[in-house]
Amino acid sequence: MSALLTAAAAGVPMAAGWSLHALRLHRRVEAARRDPLTGLFTRDAFTERAEHRILARFRPVAVYLVDLNRFKEINDTHGHAVGDAVIRATGERLAEWADYCSAVVGRLGGDEFAAIAWVYSPDHLRETLHLLSEALEQPVETAGHTLDVSASIGAVRAHPRSEQVELSELLRLADEQMYRAKRCEAPWSNALSLEKECKTVHGRRAGRAGTHGGTEATS
């Protein structure tokens, strides 16, 4: 019995060491899935979680695309440190909205963000859009500057149980609506159907950065 106790005691430090290693590894993996500036999910991590929600198929979802207005102007006028502060503040506001709406949010890159949330009706979608717009249209105070910040938001709602949809398609439709909101200088626009409104070039909206032909609204 004493030999067994001695052997068990000797194994405790080893088990503790493996537990600590596993914890550190988990933290490293999780950190790699987070955008270092905002703490939001990276594009790949967001995509994984968003696709999981769609595949669950038991609730309607809304996909949102967010693009800050005049962000390039802020960067060019005040410098990248101030621009980073604006991105960081936007990330914090998106995270608070996500907590309230049970949404998943990611930073796709630059000043572009995406989200997916459960929504139960068109009215519920409009409510989430109103809350998101209010959260983002707040001044950012940094480095002695008070900057007016706003965003263009596009959204589309679908029910995966009855509609065959993929995340890439919903993001494409939300992008159309974001572009419409930006053109109309409206805070947000949501799709009334799953029909495309714009031509597609290589799977992206014609006129979007990275496509040939058309023009893109300046942000």
Short mmCIF file of C-alpha atoms in Angstrom, two decimals:
data_model
loop_
_atom_site.label_atom_id
_atom_site.label_comp_id
_atom_site.label_asym_id
_atom_site.label_seq_id
_atom_site.Cartn_x
_atom_site.Cartn_y
_atom_site.Cartn_z
CA MET A 1 0.00 0.00 0.00
CA SER A 2 2.77 2.42 0.91
CA ALA A 3 4.49 1.69 -2.41
CA LEU A 4 1.28 2.55 -4.25
CA LEU A 5 0.91 5.77 -2.31
CA THR A 6 4.51 6.68 -3.05
CA ALA A 7 4.02 6.02 -6.77
CA ALA A 8 0.80 8.04 -6.80
CA ALA A 9 2.48 10.93 -5.02
CA ALA A 10 5.33 10.86 -7.53
CA GLY A 11 2.82 11.11 -10.37
CA VAL A 12 1.12 14.24 -9.01
CA PRO A 13 3.82 16.69 -10.20
CA MET A 14 3.79 15.05 -13.66
CA ALA A 15 0.00 15.32 -13.94
CA ALA A 16 0.12 18.92 -12.76
CA GLY A 17 2.80 19.64 -15.34
CA TRP A 18 0.69 18.19 -18.16
CA SER A 19 -2.35 20.16 -16.99
CA LEU A 20 -0.35 23.38 -17.00
CA HIS A 21 1.01 22.58 -20.46
CA ALA A 22 -2.51 21.88 -21.77
CA LEU A 23 -3.77 25.14 -20.28
CA ARG A 24 -0.96 27.14 -21.88
CA LEU A 25 -1.54 25.42 -25.22
CA HIS A 26 -5.27 26.19 -25.04
CA ARG A 27 -4.53 29.85 -24.31
CA ARG A 28 -2.12 30.07 -27.23
CA VAL A 29 -4.65 28.52 -29.60
CA GLU A 30 -7.38 30.85 -28.33
CA ALA A 31 -5.10 33.89 -28.64
CA ALA A 32 -4.34 32.94 -32.25
CA ARG A 33 -8.08 32.97 -32.96
CA ARG A 34 -8.48 36.50 -31.64
CA ASP A 35 -7.65 39.74 -33.38
CA PRO A 36 -4.88 41.33 -31.28
CA LEU A 37 -6.23 44.88 -31.66
CA THR A 38 -9.90 44.33 -30.84
CA GLY A 39 -10.05 40.95 -29.10
CA LEU A 40 -12.76 39.88 -31.57
CA PHE A 41 -12.56 36.63 -33.51
CA THR A 42 -10.33 36.57 -36.57
CA ARG A 43 -11.89 35.91 -39.98
CA ASP A 44 -11.24 32.15 -39.81
CA ALA A 45 -12.50 31.80 -36.23
CA PHE A 46 -15.61 33.83 -37.01
CA THR A 47 -16.29 31.76 -40.12
CA GLU A 48 -16.08 28.53 -38.16
CA ARG A 49 -18.53 29.69 -35.49
CA ALA A 50 -20.91 31.34 -37.95
CA GLU A 51 -21.08 28.23 -40.12
CA HIS A 52 -21.83 26.17 -37.02
CA ARG A 53 -24.84 28.39 -36.26
CA ILE A 54 -26.13 28.03 -39.79
CA LEU A 55 -25.68 24.26 -39.79
CA ALA A 56 -27.61 24.01 -36.51
CA ARG A 57 -30.70 24.93 -38.58
CA PHE A 58 -33.09 25.35 -35.67
CA ARG A 59 -33.39 29.15 -35.58
CA PRO A 60 -33.45 31.99 -38.10
CA VAL A 61 -30.17 33.88 -38.28
CA ALA A 62 -29.09 37.30 -39.46
CA VAL A 63 -25.69 38.03 -40.91
CA TYR A 64 -24.33 41.57 -40.64
CA LEU A 65 -21.47 43.32 -42.39
CA VAL A 66 -20.10 46.52 -40.84
CA ASP A 67 -17.80 49.04 -42.51
CA LEU A 68 -16.68 52.25 -40.81
CA ASN A 69 -17.31 55.51 -42.66
CA ARG A 70 -14.40 57.82 -43.58
CA PHE A 71 -11.91 55.62 -41.76
CA LYS A 72 -9.18 56.27 -44.34
CA GLU A 73 -9.68 59.99 -43.73
CA ILE A 74 -9.16 59.49 -39.99
CA ASN A 75 -5.97 57.53 -40.62
CA ASP A 76 -4.61 60.05 -43.11
CA THR A 77 -5.45 63.06 -40.95
CA HIS A 78 -4.60 61.86 -37.46
CA GLY A 79 -2.25 58.91 -38.01
CA HIS A 80 -2.42 55.17 -37.53
CA ALA A 81 -2.29 55.30 -33.72
CA VAL A 82 -5.56 57.23 -33.68
CA GLY A 83 -6.96 54.93 -36.35
CA ASP A 84 -6.09 51.94 -34.16
CA ALA A 85 -7.88 53.59 -31.24
CA VAL A 86 -11.01 53.93 -33.38
CA ILE A 87 -10.82 50.27 -34.42
CA ARG A 88 -10.30 49.23 -30.79
CA ALA A 89 -13.30 51.28 -29.63
CA THR A 90 -15.41 49.80 -32.43
CA GLY A 91 -14.40 46.31 -31.33
CA GLU A 92 -15.44 47.04 -27.75
CA ARG A 93 -18.82 48.36 -28.88
CA LEU A 94 -19.40 45.38 -31.12
CA ALA A 95 -18.52 43.02 -28.27
CA GLU A 96 -21.04 44.71 -25.95
CA TRP A 97 -23.73 44.52 -28.62
CA ALA A 98 -22.86 40.87 -29.23
CA ASP A 99 -23.28 40.05 -25.54
CA TYR A 100 -26.72 41.67 -25.52
CA CYS A 101 -27.86 40.05 -28.79
CA SER A 102 -26.15 36.66 -28.29
CA ALA A 103 -24.17 37.28 -31.46
CA VAL A 104 -20.79 36.15 -32.75
CA VAL A 105 -18.60 38.96 -34.07
CA GLY A 106 -15.35 38.96 -35.99
CA ARG A 107 -12.97 41.44 -37.55
CA LEU A 108 -12.55 40.53 -41.20
CA GLY A 109 -9.71 42.99 -41.70
CA GLY A 110 -9.07 46.72 -41.75
CA ASP A 111 -12.26 48.52 -40.71
CA GLU A 112 -14.58 45.71 -41.80
CA PHE A 113 -16.43 43.52 -39.31
CA ALA A 114 -19.00 40.75 -39.52
CA ALA A 115 -21.54 39.30 -37.12
CA ILE A 116 -24.17 36.60 -36.94
CA ALA A 117 -27.06 36.52 -34.47
CA TRP A 118 -30.27 34.63 -33.82
CA VAL A 119 -33.27 36.68 -34.97
CA TYR A 120 -36.92 35.69 -34.69
CA SER A 121 -38.69 38.09 -37.04
CA PRO A 122 -38.06 41.02 -39.40
CA ASP A 123 -38.96 43.36 -36.54
CA HIS A 124 -36.38 41.69 -34.32
CA LEU A 125 -33.76 42.15 -37.06
CA ARG A 126 -34.56 45.85 -37.32
CA GLU A 127 -34.27 46.14 -33.54
CA THR A 128 -30.80 44.59 -33.56
CA LEU A 129 -29.75 46.89 -36.40
CA HIS A 130 -31.01 49.94 -34.54
CA LEU A 131 -29.11 48.93 -31.41
CA LEU A 132 -25.95 48.22 -33.40
CA SER A 133 -26.12 51.53 -35.24
CA GLU A 134 -26.63 53.42 -31.98
CA ALA A 135 -23.69 51.63 -30.39
CA LEU A 136 -21.33 52.44 -33.25
CA GLU A 137 -22.36 56.05 -33.85
CA GLN A 138 -20.66 57.42 -30.77
CA PRO A 139 -17.66 59.77 -30.62
CA VAL A 140 -14.26 58.28 -29.87
CA GLU A 141 -11.97 60.28 -27.61
CA THR A 142 -8.28 59.57 -28.05
CA ALA A 143 -4.98 61.48 -28.02
CA GLY A 144 -6.73 64.76 -27.31
CA HIS A 145 -9.16 64.32 -30.21
CA THR A 146 -12.90 63.77 -30.19
CA LEU A 147 -13.75 61.97 -33.41
CA ASP A 148 -17.23 61.49 -34.81
CA VAL A 149 -17.51 57.83 -35.82
CA SER A 150 -20.24 56.12 -37.79
CA ALA A 151 -20.65 52.95 -39.80
CA SER A 152 -22.56 51.53 -42.72
CA ILE A 153 -24.26 48.24 -41.86
CA GLY A 154 -25.76 45.66 -44.18
CA ALA A 155 -27.78 42.68 -43.03
CA VAL A 156 -29.71 39.71 -44.33
CA ARG A 157 -32.01 37.30 -42.49
CA ALA A 158 -32.55 33.64 -43.38
CA HIS A 159 -33.90 30.46 -41.85
CA PRO A 160 -31.48 27.59 -42.60
CA ARG A 161 -34.21 25.03 -41.83
CA SER A 162 -36.32 26.09 -44.81
CA GLU A 163 -33.80 27.94 -46.99
CA GLN A 164 -30.62 26.43 -48.42
CA VAL A 165 -28.07 29.07 -47.51
CA GLU A 166 -24.34 29.21 -46.96
CA LEU A 167 -22.35 31.75 -44.96
CA SER A 168 -20.50 33.00 -48.05
CA GLU A 169 -23.80 33.76 -49.76
CA LEU A 170 -25.23 35.56 -46.74
CA LEU A 171 -22.08 37.64 -46.39
CA ARG A 172 -22.34 38.47 -50.10
CA LEU A 173 -25.94 39.70 -49.64
CA ALA A 174 -25.06 41.62 -46.47
CA ASP A 175 -22.24 43.27 -48.41
CA GLU A 176 -24.73 44.44 -51.03
CA GLN A 177 -26.86 46.01 -48.32
CA MET A 178 -23.84 47.62 -46.64
CA TYR A 179 -22.92 49.20 -49.97
CA ARG A 180 -26.52 50.41 -50.40
CA ALA A 181 -26.48 51.99 -46.93
CA LYS A 182 -23.17 53.71 -47.71
CA ARG A 183 -24.46 55.08 -51.03
CA CYS A 184 -27.66 56.36 -49.42
CA GLU A 185 -25.79 57.70 -46.35
CA ALA A 186 -28.09 55.59 -44.19
CA PRO A 187 -26.91 53.87 -41.01
CA TRP A 188 -28.08 50.45 -42.18
CA SER A 189 -29.94 48.52 -44.85
CA ASN A 190 -31.33 44.99 -44.73
CA ALA A 191 -32.20 42.63 -47.55
CA LEU A 192 -35.87 41.86 -48.08
CA SER A 193 -35.09 38.60 -49.88
CA LEU A 194 -32.22 36.29 -50.69
CA GLU A 195 -32.07 37.52 -54.29
CA LYS A 196 -28.86 39.23 -55.42
CA GLU A 197 -29.20 42.86 -56.42
CA CYS A 198 -25.72 43.38 -57.91
CA LYS A 199 -23.61 41.57 -60.46
CA THR A 200 -20.98 39.17 -59.14
CA VAL A 201 -17.34 39.11 -60.22
CA HIS A 202 -15.34 36.10 -58.99
CA GLY A 203 -17.88 35.56 -56.22
CA ARG A 204 -17.77 39.16 -54.97
CA ARG A 205 -19.99 42.19 -55.56
CA ALA A 206 -19.00 44.02 -58.75
CA GLY A 207 -17.34 47.29 -57.80
CA ARG A 208 -16.01 45.95 -54.51
CA ALA A 209 -12.32 46.27 -53.81
CA GLY A 210 -10.55 43.37 -55.49
CA THR A 211 -12.96 43.12 -58.46
CA HIS A 212 -12.68 44.54 -61.96
CA GLY A 213 -15.24 47.08 -63.07
CA GLY A 214 -17.52 49.50 -61.25
CA THR A 215 -16.64 51.82 -58.43
CA GLU A 216 -16.49 51.38 -54.69
CA ALA A 217 -17.77 53.92 -52.18
CA THR A 218 -14.95 55.47 -50.17
CA SER A 219 -14.88 54.66 -46.47
#
